């Protein structure tokens, strides 16, 4: 049947081909036309899929808080004024996207992981307020386009959460359990969009991208919403952290350090959530240990080593040290939460590795030693 169909198609093409064209040329022309039509249908399907997600997002927000859909514009502004959530110098509406325009200079605006962890000490992240900021810029690049919808949805979810906490709105967040797909899909698209950006970063950092990071961190540190996010999206968050670590290790551009600083900062911000902090330490320990073994092997045989990878390992070492320090200061974390297997592998014969590398690679050896001290101190505690 297939052979007969092919022969019939061949005869149809031969009989219908225009004069002046060979059968091969006409067949290639038909194939290109069909290919373009297929691509068009794919684009339409993606657009419809995005529209369905947007409608599901609006529906879920309305189910969580019916007043949210009805009280927009001036009414929403009144609600916000009642709670004094608006800074004196800014004005916004509940329907606005809430994109911060103050961090649009460059990657430097995102800070470093060390700065974040130092500022975090002594601060209860669950009490942080949601910034009230002007709307998103609608002129987005193709790189930023996938971020717009999830940022919009998650922003408003956080706004409802804050207003309900202040007693201004009544909200039922159990509805998120009945529609976990919308939350998971939104978080997944947000993480995918950030991964695409970090793989090929552009300076200056746009407002939307800065806002996407802010929304993500507020989401995973919120006292109630973080439980839903971790329950439904933990694997995706783990994949996101692994991707960021790979980006740091594999980056090879000449002027890459400013971009790596932004990636490191985002990894550090994820550690505001204790569960994600523990898993991030478990991811960093084998990476640092594996590099130490490779460096020792190259040093012993007097072989060459990748200087770029050597430079890239230091952001991970700095993050690891800061996380271990933070973990040691947190007396609420029991030793049962530590990944004993990863810690044992990291510490095994580490003193010997440090001894052999200390002359040639003193800075890296120092980081290894400090990490081992912090791990041993937590074990003693």
mmCIF file of C-alpha atoms in Angstrom:
data_model
loop_
_atom_site.group_PDB
_atom_site.id
_atom_site.type_symbol
_atom_site.label_atom_id
_atom_site.label_comp_id
_atom_site.label_asym_id
_atom_site.label_seq_id
_atom_site.Cartn_x
_atom_site.Cartn_y
_atom_site.Cartn_z
ATOM 1 C CA UNK A 1 0.000 0.000 0.000
ATOM 2 C CA UNK A 2 2.850 2.382 0.854
ATOM 3 C CA UNK A 3 4.597 1.682 -2.457
ATOM 4 C CA UNK A 4 1.373 2.220 -4.396
ATOM 5 C CA UNK A 5 0.802 5.516 -2.536
ATOM 6 C CA UNK A 6 4.315 6.717 -3.353
ATOM 7 C CA UNK A 7 3.901 5.837 -7.026
ATOM 8 C CA UNK A 8 0.537 7.620 -7.128
ATOM 9 C CA UNK A 9 2.065 10.712 -5.516
ATOM 10 C CA UNK A 10 4.956 10.651 -8.001
ATOM 11 C CA UNK A 11 2.534 10.501 -10.967
ATOM 12 C CA UNK A 12 0.458 13.340 -9.475
ATOM 13 C CA UNK A 13 3.540 15.543 -9.118
ATOM 14 C CA UNK A 14 4.736 14.761 -12.635
ATOM 15 C CA UNK A 15 1.330 15.519 -14.181
ATOM 16 C CA UNK A 16 0.787 18.741 -12.211
ATOM 17 C CA UNK A 17 4.252 20.252 -12.443
ATOM 18 C CA UNK A 18 4.347 23.629 -14.187
ATOM 19 C CA UNK A 19 6.162 23.972 -17.494
ATOM 20 C CA UNK A 20 9.806 24.898 -17.265
ATOM 21 C CA UNK A 21 10.383 22.990 -14.024
ATOM 22 C CA UNK A 22 11.723 19.523 -13.627
ATOM 23 C CA UNK A 23 9.945 16.985 -11.426
ATOM 24 C CA UNK A 24 12.778 17.186 -8.885
ATOM 25 C CA UNK A 25 12.619 20.983 -8.654
ATOM 26 C CA UNK A 26 8.843 20.922 -8.288
ATOM 27 C CA UNK A 27 9.051 18.218 -5.597
ATOM 28 C CA UNK A 28 11.578 20.272 -3.623
ATOM 29 C CA UNK A 29 9.305 23.329 -3.974
ATOM 30 C CA UNK A 30 6.321 21.360 -2.610
ATOM 31 C CA UNK A 31 8.416 20.000 0.263
ATOM 32 C CA UNK A 32 9.521 23.521 1.290
ATOM 33 C CA UNK A 33 5.931 24.759 1.130
ATOM 34 C CA UNK A 34 4.707 21.931 3.360
ATOM 35 C CA UNK A 35 7.591 22.502 5.750
ATOM 36 C CA UNK A 36 6.677 26.182 6.123
ATOM 37 C CA UNK A 37 3.058 25.249 6.759
ATOM 38 C CA UNK A 38 4.149 22.770 9.429
ATOM 39 C CA UNK A 39 6.272 25.409 11.111
ATOM 40 C CA UNK A 40 3.339 27.805 11.033
ATOM 41 C CA UNK A 41 1.072 25.271 12.713
ATOM 42 C CA UNK A 42 3.740 24.662 15.349
ATOM 43 C CA UNK A 43 3.959 28.379 16.093
ATOM 44 C CA UNK A 44 0.181 28.609 16.304
ATOM 45 C CA UNK A 45 0.078 25.621 18.655
ATOM 46 C CA UNK A 46 2.703 27.191 20.929
ATOM 47 C CA UNK A 47 0.797 30.482 20.948
ATOM 48 C CA UNK A 48 -2.447 28.703 21.829
ATOM 49 C CA UNK A 49 -0.672 26.735 24.537
ATOM 50 C CA UNK A 50 0.662 29.953 26.045
ATOM 51 C CA UNK A 51 -2.811 31.489 25.913
ATOM 52 C CA UNK A 52 -4.330 28.456 27.655
ATOM 53 C CA UNK A 53 -1.722 28.759 30.409
ATOM 54 C CA UNK A 54 -2.457 32.471 30.787
ATOM 55 C CA UNK A 55 -6.170 31.767 31.169
ATOM 56 C CA UNK A 56 -5.467 29.010 33.680
ATOM 57 C CA UNK A 57 -3.282 31.427 35.626
ATOM 58 C CA UNK A 58 -6.041 34.030 35.730
ATOM 59 C CA UNK A 59 -8.580 31.398 36.743
ATOM 60 C CA UNK A 60 -6.382 30.095 39.554
ATOM 61 C CA UNK A 61 -5.781 33.612 40.884
ATOM 62 C CA UNK A 62 -9.526 34.226 40.845
ATOM 63 C CA UNK A 63 -10.209 30.956 42.677
ATOM 64 C CA UNK A 64 -7.611 31.763 45.316
ATOM 65 C CA UNK A 65 -8.970 35.278 45.786
ATOM 66 C CA UNK A 66 -12.240 36.206 44.000
ATOM 67 C CA UNK A 67 -11.838 39.870 44.975
ATOM 68 C CA UNK A 68 -8.518 39.993 43.134
ATOM 69 C CA UNK A 69 -10.247 39.797 39.762
ATOM 70 C CA UNK A 70 -12.955 42.323 40.594
ATOM 71 C CA UNK A 71 -11.043 44.936 42.520
ATOM 72 C CA UNK A 72 -8.464 46.237 40.123
ATOM 73 C CA UNK A 73 -7.291 49.727 39.176
ATOM 74 C CA UNK A 74 -8.417 52.262 41.800
ATOM 75 C CA UNK A 75 -9.946 49.673 44.110
ATOM 76 C CA UNK A 76 -6.744 47.683 44.240
ATOM 77 C CA UNK A 77 -4.790 50.885 44.798
ATOM 78 C CA UNK A 78 -6.997 51.634 47.797
ATOM 79 C CA UNK A 79 -6.308 48.215 49.252
ATOM 80 C CA UNK A 80 -2.593 48.734 48.884
ATOM 81 C CA UNK A 81 -2.766 52.176 50.484
ATOM 82 C CA UNK A 82 -4.540 50.683 53.455
ATOM 83 C CA UNK A 83 -1.636 48.366 54.081
ATOM 84 C CA UNK A 84 0.928 51.059 53.186
ATOM 85 C CA UNK A 85 2.637 48.678 50.813
ATOM 86 C CA UNK A 86 3.459 51.442 48.352
ATOM 87 C CA UNK A 87 6.703 53.373 48.915
ATOM 88 C CA UNK A 88 6.126 57.163 48.901
ATOM 89 C CA UNK A 89 8.143 57.570 45.701
ATOM 90 C CA UNK A 90 6.314 54.983 43.588
ATOM 91 C CA UNK A 91 2.783 54.223 42.512
ATOM 92 C CA UNK A 92 1.422 51.052 41.033
ATOM 93 C CA UNK A 93 -1.734 49.081 40.574
ATOM 94 C CA UNK A 94 -2.563 45.552 41.535
ATOM 95 C CA UNK A 95 -2.892 44.696 37.864
ATOM 96 C CA UNK A 96 0.619 46.019 37.188
ATOM 97 C CA UNK A 97 3.407 43.520 36.729
ATOM 98 C CA UNK A 98 5.620 45.060 39.427
ATOM 99 C CA UNK A 99 8.948 45.131 37.596
ATOM 100 C CA UNK A 100 11.764 46.958 39.357
ATOM 101 C CA UNK A 101 13.418 49.604 37.188
ATOM 102 C CA UNK A 102 16.223 50.378 39.618
ATOM 103 C CA UNK A 103 18.420 47.390 38.691
ATOM 104 C CA UNK A 104 18.913 47.935 34.989
ATOM 105 C CA UNK A 105 22.559 49.012 34.922
ATOM 106 C CA UNK A 106 24.585 45.806 34.641
ATOM 107 C CA UNK A 107 25.348 42.481 36.240
ATOM 108 C CA UNK A 108 26.914 44.353 39.155
ATOM 109 C CA UNK A 109 23.419 45.257 40.315
ATOM 110 C CA UNK A 110 22.805 41.603 41.128
ATOM 111 C CA UNK A 111 25.621 41.582 43.711
ATOM 112 C CA UNK A 112 27.530 38.517 44.850
ATOM 113 C CA UNK A 113 26.686 35.397 46.785
ATOM 114 C CA UNK A 114 28.930 36.562 49.607
ATOM 115 C CA UNK A 115 27.117 39.898 49.861
ATOM 116 C CA UNK A 116 23.790 38.128 50.002
ATOM 117 C CA UNK A 117 24.758 35.666 52.701
ATOM 118 C CA UNK A 118 26.289 38.350 54.879
ATOM 119 C CA UNK A 119 23.217 40.521 54.591
ATOM 120 C CA UNK A 120 20.943 37.548 55.283
ATOM 121 C CA UNK A 121 22.358 36.845 58.743
ATOM 122 C CA UNK A 122 20.004 37.950 61.440
ATOM 123 C CA UNK A 123 17.200 38.649 58.975
ATOM 124 C CA UNK A 124 13.936 36.746 58.934
ATOM 125 C CA UNK A 125 13.273 36.274 55.228
ATOM 126 C CA UNK A 126 9.686 35.212 55.813
ATOM 127 C CA UNK A 127 8.854 38.779 56.889
ATOM 128 C CA UNK A 128 10.274 40.509 53.826
ATOM 129 C CA UNK A 129 7.757 42.698 52.052
ATOM 130 C CA UNK A 130 7.053 42.561 48.345
ATOM 131 C CA UNK A 131 8.368 45.649 46.622
ATOM 132 C CA UNK A 132 5.786 47.775 44.876
ATOM 133 C CA UNK A 133 7.228 48.804 41.554
ATOM 134 C CA UNK A 134 6.222 50.153 38.127
ATOM 135 C CA UNK A 135 4.826 47.872 35.395
ATOM 136 C CA UNK A 136 6.895 45.683 33.106
ATOM 137 C CA UNK A 137 8.275 47.059 29.888
ATOM 138 C CA UNK A 138 6.313 45.500 27.042
ATOM 139 C CA UNK A 139 9.224 45.876 24.601
ATOM 140 C CA UNK A 140 10.907 42.540 25.248
ATOM 141 C CA UNK A 141 13.514 40.625 23.331
ATOM 142 C CA UNK A 142 12.929 37.067 22.125
ATOM 143 C CA UNK A 143 15.185 35.891 24.966
ATOM 144 C CA UNK A 144 12.947 37.538 27.570
ATOM 145 C CA UNK A 145 9.560 36.752 26.044
ATOM 146 C CA UNK A 146 9.105 33.343 27.749
ATOM 147 C CA UNK A 147 9.655 35.008 31.151
ATOM 148 C CA UNK A 148 6.843 37.538 30.886
ATOM 149 C CA UNK A 149 3.853 35.265 31.598
ATOM 150 C CA UNK A 150 5.289 33.322 34.572
ATOM 151 C CA UNK A 151 6.692 36.505 36.151
ATOM 152 C CA UNK A 152 3.292 38.199 35.843
ATOM 153 C CA UNK A 153 1.463 35.246 37.414
ATOM 154 C CA UNK A 154 3.915 34.676 40.268
ATOM 155 C CA UNK A 155 4.085 38.394 41.041
ATOM 156 C CA UNK A 156 0.348 38.546 41.559
ATOM 157 C CA UNK A 157 0.384 35.333 43.559
ATOM 158 C CA UNK A 158 2.878 36.952 45.932
ATOM 159 C CA UNK A 159 0.809 40.130 46.067
ATOM 160 C CA UNK A 160 -2.308 38.194 47.075
ATOM 161 C CA UNK A 161 -0.277 36.318 49.663
ATOM 162 C CA UNK A 162 0.978 39.564 51.191
ATOM 163 C CA UNK A 163 -2.417 41.236 51.188
ATOM 164 C CA UNK A 164 -4.020 38.178 52.777
ATOM 165 C CA UNK A 165 -1.303 38.122 55.428
ATOM 166 C CA UNK A 166 -2.185 41.719 56.302
ATOM 167 C CA UNK A 167 -5.878 40.909 56.527
ATOM 168 C CA UNK A 168 -6.854 43.050 53.546
ATOM 169 C CA UNK A 169 -7.931 40.131 51.340
ATOM 170 C CA UNK A 170 -9.328 36.688 52.049
ATOM 171 C CA UNK A 171 -7.401 34.039 50.108
ATOM 172 C CA UNK A 172 -7.637 30.260 49.922
ATOM 173 C CA UNK A 173 -4.290 28.844 48.837
ATOM 174 C CA UNK A 174 -5.535 25.258 49.074
ATOM 175 C CA UNK A 175 -6.799 25.844 45.524
ATOM 176 C CA UNK A 176 -3.188 25.488 44.418
ATOM 177 C CA UNK A 177 -3.359 21.814 45.358
ATOM 178 C CA UNK A 178 -6.286 21.337 42.983
ATOM 179 C CA UNK A 179 -4.426 22.948 40.084
ATOM 180 C CA UNK A 180 -0.789 22.054 40.599
ATOM 181 C CA UNK A 181 -0.226 22.030 36.822
ATOM 182 C CA UNK A 182 -0.528 25.810 36.537
ATOM 183 C CA UNK A 183 1.930 26.472 39.356
ATOM 184 C CA UNK A 184 4.422 23.843 38.131
ATOM 185 C CA UNK A 185 4.240 25.041 34.534
ATOM 186 C CA UNK A 186 4.720 28.675 35.545
ATOM 187 C CA UNK A 187 7.729 27.941 37.769
ATOM 188 C CA UNK A 188 9.181 25.631 35.127
ATOM 189 C CA UNK A 189 8.909 28.297 32.422
ATOM 190 C CA UNK A 190 10.495 30.848 34.749
ATOM 191 C CA UNK A 191 13.466 28.571 35.453
ATOM 192 C CA UNK A 192 13.866 27.644 31.773
ATOM 193 C CA UNK A 193 13.856 31.316 30.808
ATOM 194 C CA UNK A 194 16.518 32.153 33.374
ATOM 195 C CA UNK A 195 18.636 29.207 32.217
ATOM 196 C CA UNK A 196 18.490 30.427 28.622
ATOM 197 C CA UNK A 197 19.573 33.892 29.740
ATOM 198 C CA UNK A 198 22.469 32.672 31.883
ATOM 199 C CA UNK A 199 23.707 30.509 29.015
ATOM 200 C CA UNK A 200 24.068 33.596 26.818
ATOM 201 C CA UNK A 201 23.881 36.656 29.084
ATOM 202 C CA UNK A 202 23.568 40.170 27.728
ATOM 203 C CA UNK A 203 24.642 43.396 29.414
ATOM 204 C CA UNK A 204 22.962 45.479 30.727
ATOM 205 C CA UNK A 205 20.603 43.172 32.591
ATOM 206 C CA UNK A 206 17.027 44.014 31.701
ATOM 207 C CA UNK A 207 14.408 44.950 34.264
ATOM 208 C CA UNK A 208 12.382 41.846 33.473
ATOM 209 C CA UNK A 209 15.278 39.494 34.138
ATOM 210 C CA UNK A 210 16.117 41.196 37.436
ATOM 211 C CA UNK A 211 12.469 40.970 38.415
ATOM 212 C CA UNK A 212 12.339 37.284 37.468
ATOM 213 C CA UNK A 213 15.145 36.509 39.922
ATOM 214 C CA UNK A 214 13.462 38.587 42.640
ATOM 215 C CA UNK A 215 10.119 36.844 42.150
ATOM 216 C CA UNK A 216 11.753 33.403 42.243
ATOM 217 C CA UNK A 217 13.524 34.131 45.528
ATOM 218 C CA UNK A 218 10.419 35.655 47.131
ATOM 219 C CA UNK A 219 8.497 32.576 46.071
ATOM 220 C CA UNK A 220 10.847 30.019 47.627
ATOM 221 C CA UNK A 221 11.261 32.011 50.857
ATOM 222 C CA UNK A 222 7.581 32.722 51.446
ATOM 223 C CA UNK A 223 6.430 30.886 54.570
ATOM 224 C CA UNK A 224 3.411 29.287 52.846
ATOM 225 C CA UNK A 225 3.963 29.401 49.094
ATOM 226 C CA UNK A 226 7.412 27.807 49.344
ATOM 227 C CA UNK A 227 5.828 24.586 50.637
ATOM 228 C CA UNK A 228 3.668 24.315 47.520
ATOM 229 C CA UNK A 229 6.571 25.170 45.214
ATOM 230 C CA UNK A 230 9.002 22.672 46.761
ATOM 231 C CA UNK A 231 6.357 19.963 46.865
ATOM 232 C CA UNK A 232 5.503 20.306 43.189
ATOM 233 C CA UNK A 233 8.675 21.724 41.607
ATOM 234 C CA UNK A 234 11.601 20.339 43.627
ATOM 235 C CA UNK A 235 13.007 18.269 40.748
ATOM 236 C CA UNK A 236 12.842 21.253 38.414
ATOM 237 C CA UNK A 237 14.625 23.441 40.972
ATOM 238 C CA UNK A 238 17.311 20.754 41.337
ATOM 239 C CA UNK A 239 17.742 20.693 37.565
ATOM 240 C CA UNK A 240 17.995 24.489 37.554
ATOM 241 C CA UNK A 241 20.771 24.450 40.179
ATOM 242 C CA UNK A 242 22.666 21.764 38.259
ATOM 243 C CA UNK A 243 22.404 23.850 35.093
ATOM 244 C CA UNK A 244 23.780 26.927 36.866
ATOM 245 C CA UNK A 245 26.716 24.910 38.204
ATOM 246 C CA UNK A 246 27.436 23.593 34.695
ATOM 247 C CA UNK A 247 27.289 27.133 33.296
ATOM 248 C CA UNK A 248 29.876 28.274 35.841
ATOM 249 C CA UNK A 249 32.214 25.348 35.184
ATOM 250 C CA UNK A 250 31.947 25.423 31.381
ATOM 251 C CA UNK A 251 32.087 29.166 30.847
ATOM 252 C CA UNK A 252 35.101 30.060 28.718
ATOM 253 C CA UNK A 253 34.559 33.625 27.496
ATOM 254 C CA UNK A 254 37.334 36.135 28.012
ATOM 255 C CA UNK A 255 35.096 38.613 29.847
ATOM 256 C CA UNK A 256 33.019 36.012 31.633
ATOM 257 C CA UNK A 257 33.598 36.918 35.268
ATOM 258 C CA UNK A 258 30.843 39.505 35.536
ATOM 259 C CA UNK A 259 28.337 37.025 34.119
ATOM 260 C CA UNK A 260 29.585 34.283 36.437
ATOM 261 C CA UNK A 261 29.087 36.655 39.335
ATOM 262 C CA UNK A 262 25.387 36.935 38.432
ATOM 263 C CA UNK A 263 25.009 33.139 38.181
ATOM 264 C CA UNK A 264 26.796 32.672 41.513
ATOM 265 C CA UNK A 265 24.557 35.288 43.094
ATOM 266 C CA UNK A 266 21.429 33.453 41.953
ATOM 267 C CA UNK A 267 22.773 30.172 43.348
ATOM 268 C CA UNK A 268 23.408 31.914 46.641
ATOM 269 C CA UNK A 269 19.924 33.374 46.680
ATOM 270 C CA UNK A 270 18.397 29.928 46.243
ATOM 271 C CA UNK A 271 20.080 28.946 49.504
ATOM 272 C CA UNK A 272 17.703 31.199 51.414
ATOM 273 C CA UNK A 273 15.481 28.154 51.485
ATOM 274 C CA UNK A 274 17.009 25.663 53.928
ATOM 275 C CA UNK A 275 15.921 22.612 51.933
ATOM 276 C CA UNK A 276 17.448 23.984 48.745
ATOM 277 C CA UNK A 277 20.553 24.990 50.707
ATOM 278 C CA UNK A 278 21.116 21.407 51.859
ATOM 279 C CA UNK A 279 20.688 20.012 48.357
ATOM 280 C CA UNK A 280 22.951 22.710 46.904
ATOM 281 C CA UNK A 281 25.736 21.767 49.328
ATOM 282 C CA UNK A 282 25.298 18.135 48.278
ATOM 283 C CA UNK A 283 25.727 19.218 44.641
ATOM 284 C CA UNK A 284 28.771 21.409 45.270
ATOM 285 C CA UNK A 285 30.769 18.974 47.409
ATOM 286 C CA UNK A 286 31.341 16.338 44.665
ATOM 287 C CA UNK A 287 32.093 19.011 42.044
ATOM 288 C CA UNK A 288 34.833 20.621 44.153
ATOM 289 C CA UNK A 289 36.209 17.235 45.226
ATOM 290 C CA UNK A 290 36.302 15.908 41.650
ATOM 291 C CA UNK A 291 38.187 18.968 40.451
ATOM 292 C CA UNK A 292 40.669 18.642 43.327
ATOM 293 C CA UNK A 293 41.380 15.031 42.309
ATOM 294 C CA UNK A 294 41.829 15.991 38.651
ATOM 295 C CA UNK A 295 44.155 18.830 39.592
ATOM 296 C CA UNK A 296 46.199 16.546 41.832
ATOM 297 C CA UNK A 297 46.505 13.951 39.070
ATOM 298 C CA UNK A 298 47.708 16.581 36.573
ATOM 299 C CA UNK A 299 50.153 17.960 39.144
ATOM 300 C CA UNK A 300 51.653 14.560 39.967
ATOM 301 C CA UNK A 301 52.378 13.667 36.358
ATOM 302 C CA UNK A 302 53.479 17.221 35.560
ATOM 303 C CA UNK A 303 50.670 17.427 33.018
ATOM 304 C CA UNK A 304 48.763 20.464 31.813
ATOM 305 C CA UNK A 305 45.512 21.506 33.403
ATOM 306 C CA UNK A 306 42.689 23.722 32.176
ATOM 307 C CA UNK A 307 43.394 27.180 33.587
ATOM 308 C CA UNK A 308 39.881 28.311 32.638
ATOM 309 C CA UNK A 309 38.276 25.562 34.674
ATOM 310 C CA UNK A 310 40.669 26.360 37.521
ATOM 311 C CA UNK A 311 39.434 29.965 37.504
ATOM 312 C CA UNK A 312 35.813 28.865 37.279
ATOM 313 C CA UNK A 313 36.015 26.587 40.317
ATOM 314 C CA UNK A 314 36.519 29.502 42.701
ATOM 315 C CA UNK A 315 32.941 30.850 42.530
ATOM 316 C CA UNK A 316 31.731 27.379 43.561
ATOM 317 C CA UNK A 317 34.304 27.247 46.371
ATOM 318 C CA UNK A 318 33.164 30.627 47.674
ATOM 319 C CA UNK A 319 29.486 29.634 47.565
ATOM 320 C CA UNK A 320 30.235 26.326 49.301
ATOM 321 C CA UNK A 321 32.158 28.042 52.093
ATOM 322 C CA UNK A 322 29.430 30.621 52.670
ATOM 323 C CA UNK A 323 26.717 27.948 52.751
ATOM 324 C CA UNK A 324 28.671 25.797 55.197
ATOM 325 C CA UNK A 325 29.204 28.816 57.439
ATOM 326 C CA UNK A 326 25.504 29.614 57.335
ATOM 327 C CA UNK A 327 24.629 25.996 58.001
ATOM 328 C CA UNK A 328 26.944 25.852 60.995
ATOM 329 C CA UNK A 329 25.333 28.976 62.457
ATOM 330 C CA UNK A 330 21.823 27.543 62.134
ATOM 331 C CA UNK A 331 21.262 25.599 65.325
ATOM 332 C CA UNK A 332 17.830 24.456 64.155
ATOM 333 C CA UNK A 333 19.296 22.063 61.582
ATOM 334 C CA UNK A 334 19.940 18.611 62.954
ATOM 335 C CA UNK A 335 22.840 16.450 61.870
ATOM 336 C CA UNK A 336 20.384 14.016 60.296
ATOM 337 C CA UNK A 337 19.759 16.583 57.545
ATOM 338 C CA UNK A 338 23.362 16.481 56.402
ATOM 339 C CA UNK A 339 24.255 14.304 53.469
ATOM 340 C CA UNK A 340 26.693 12.039 55.302
ATOM 341 C CA UNK A 341 27.763 10.105 52.200
ATOM 342 C CA UNK A 342 28.725 13.200 50.210
ATOM 343 C CA UNK A 343 30.516 14.686 53.221
ATOM 344 C CA UNK A 344 32.483 11.474 53.822
ATOM 345 C CA UNK A 345 33.553 11.319 50.168
ATOM 346 C CA UNK A 346 34.641 14.937 50.252
ATOM 347 C CA UNK A 347 36.706 14.552 53.434
ATOM 348 C CA UNK A 348 38.324 11.220 52.509
ATOM 349 C CA UNK A 349 42.109 11.727 52.253
ATOM 350 C CA UNK A 350 41.475 15.452 51.755
ATOM 351 C CA UNK A 351 44.425 16.383 53.992
ATOM 352 C CA UNK A 352 46.780 14.534 51.655
ATOM 353 C CA UNK A 353 45.357 16.308 48.614
ATOM 354 C CA UNK A 354 45.736 19.680 50.322
ATOM 355 C CA UNK A 355 49.315 18.822 51.296
ATOM 356 C CA UNK A 356 50.316 17.967 47.716
ATOM 357 C CA UNK A 357 48.575 21.000 46.166
ATOM 358 C CA UNK A 358 49.427 23.640 48.745
ATOM 359 C CA UNK A 359 52.737 24.755 47.187
ATOM 360 C CA UNK A 360 51.533 25.010 43.591
ATOM 361 C CA UNK A 361 47.905 26.021 44.255
ATOM 362 C CA UNK A 362 47.820 27.787 47.644
ATOM 363 C CA UNK A 363 44.505 29.618 47.186
ATOM 364 C CA UNK A 364 42.569 26.544 46.083
ATOM 365 C CA UNK A 365 44.175 24.516 48.877
ATOM 366 C CA UNK A 366 43.071 27.147 51.369
ATOM 367 C CA UNK A 367 39.473 26.871 50.190
ATOM 368 C CA UNK A 368 39.627 23.077 50.507
ATOM 369 C CA UNK A 369 41.024 23.341 54.012
ATOM 370 C CA UNK A 370 38.411 25.864 55.138
ATOM 371 C CA UNK A 371 35.609 23.702 53.728
ATOM 372 C CA UNK A 372 36.954 20.682 55.580
ATOM 373 C CA UNK A 373 37.149 22.663 58.830
ATOM 374 C CA UNK A 374 33.544 23.797 58.468
ATOM 375 C CA UNK A 375 32.339 20.267 57.700
ATOM 376 C CA UNK A 376 34.222 18.820 60.654
ATOM 377 C CA UNK A 377 32.941 21.548 62.977
ATOM 378 C CA UNK A 378 29.322 20.796 62.054
ATOM 379 C CA UNK A 379 29.978 17.121 62.687
ATOM 380 C CA UNK A 380 31.386 17.900 66.152
ATOM 381 C CA UNK A 381 28.364 20.046 66.940
#
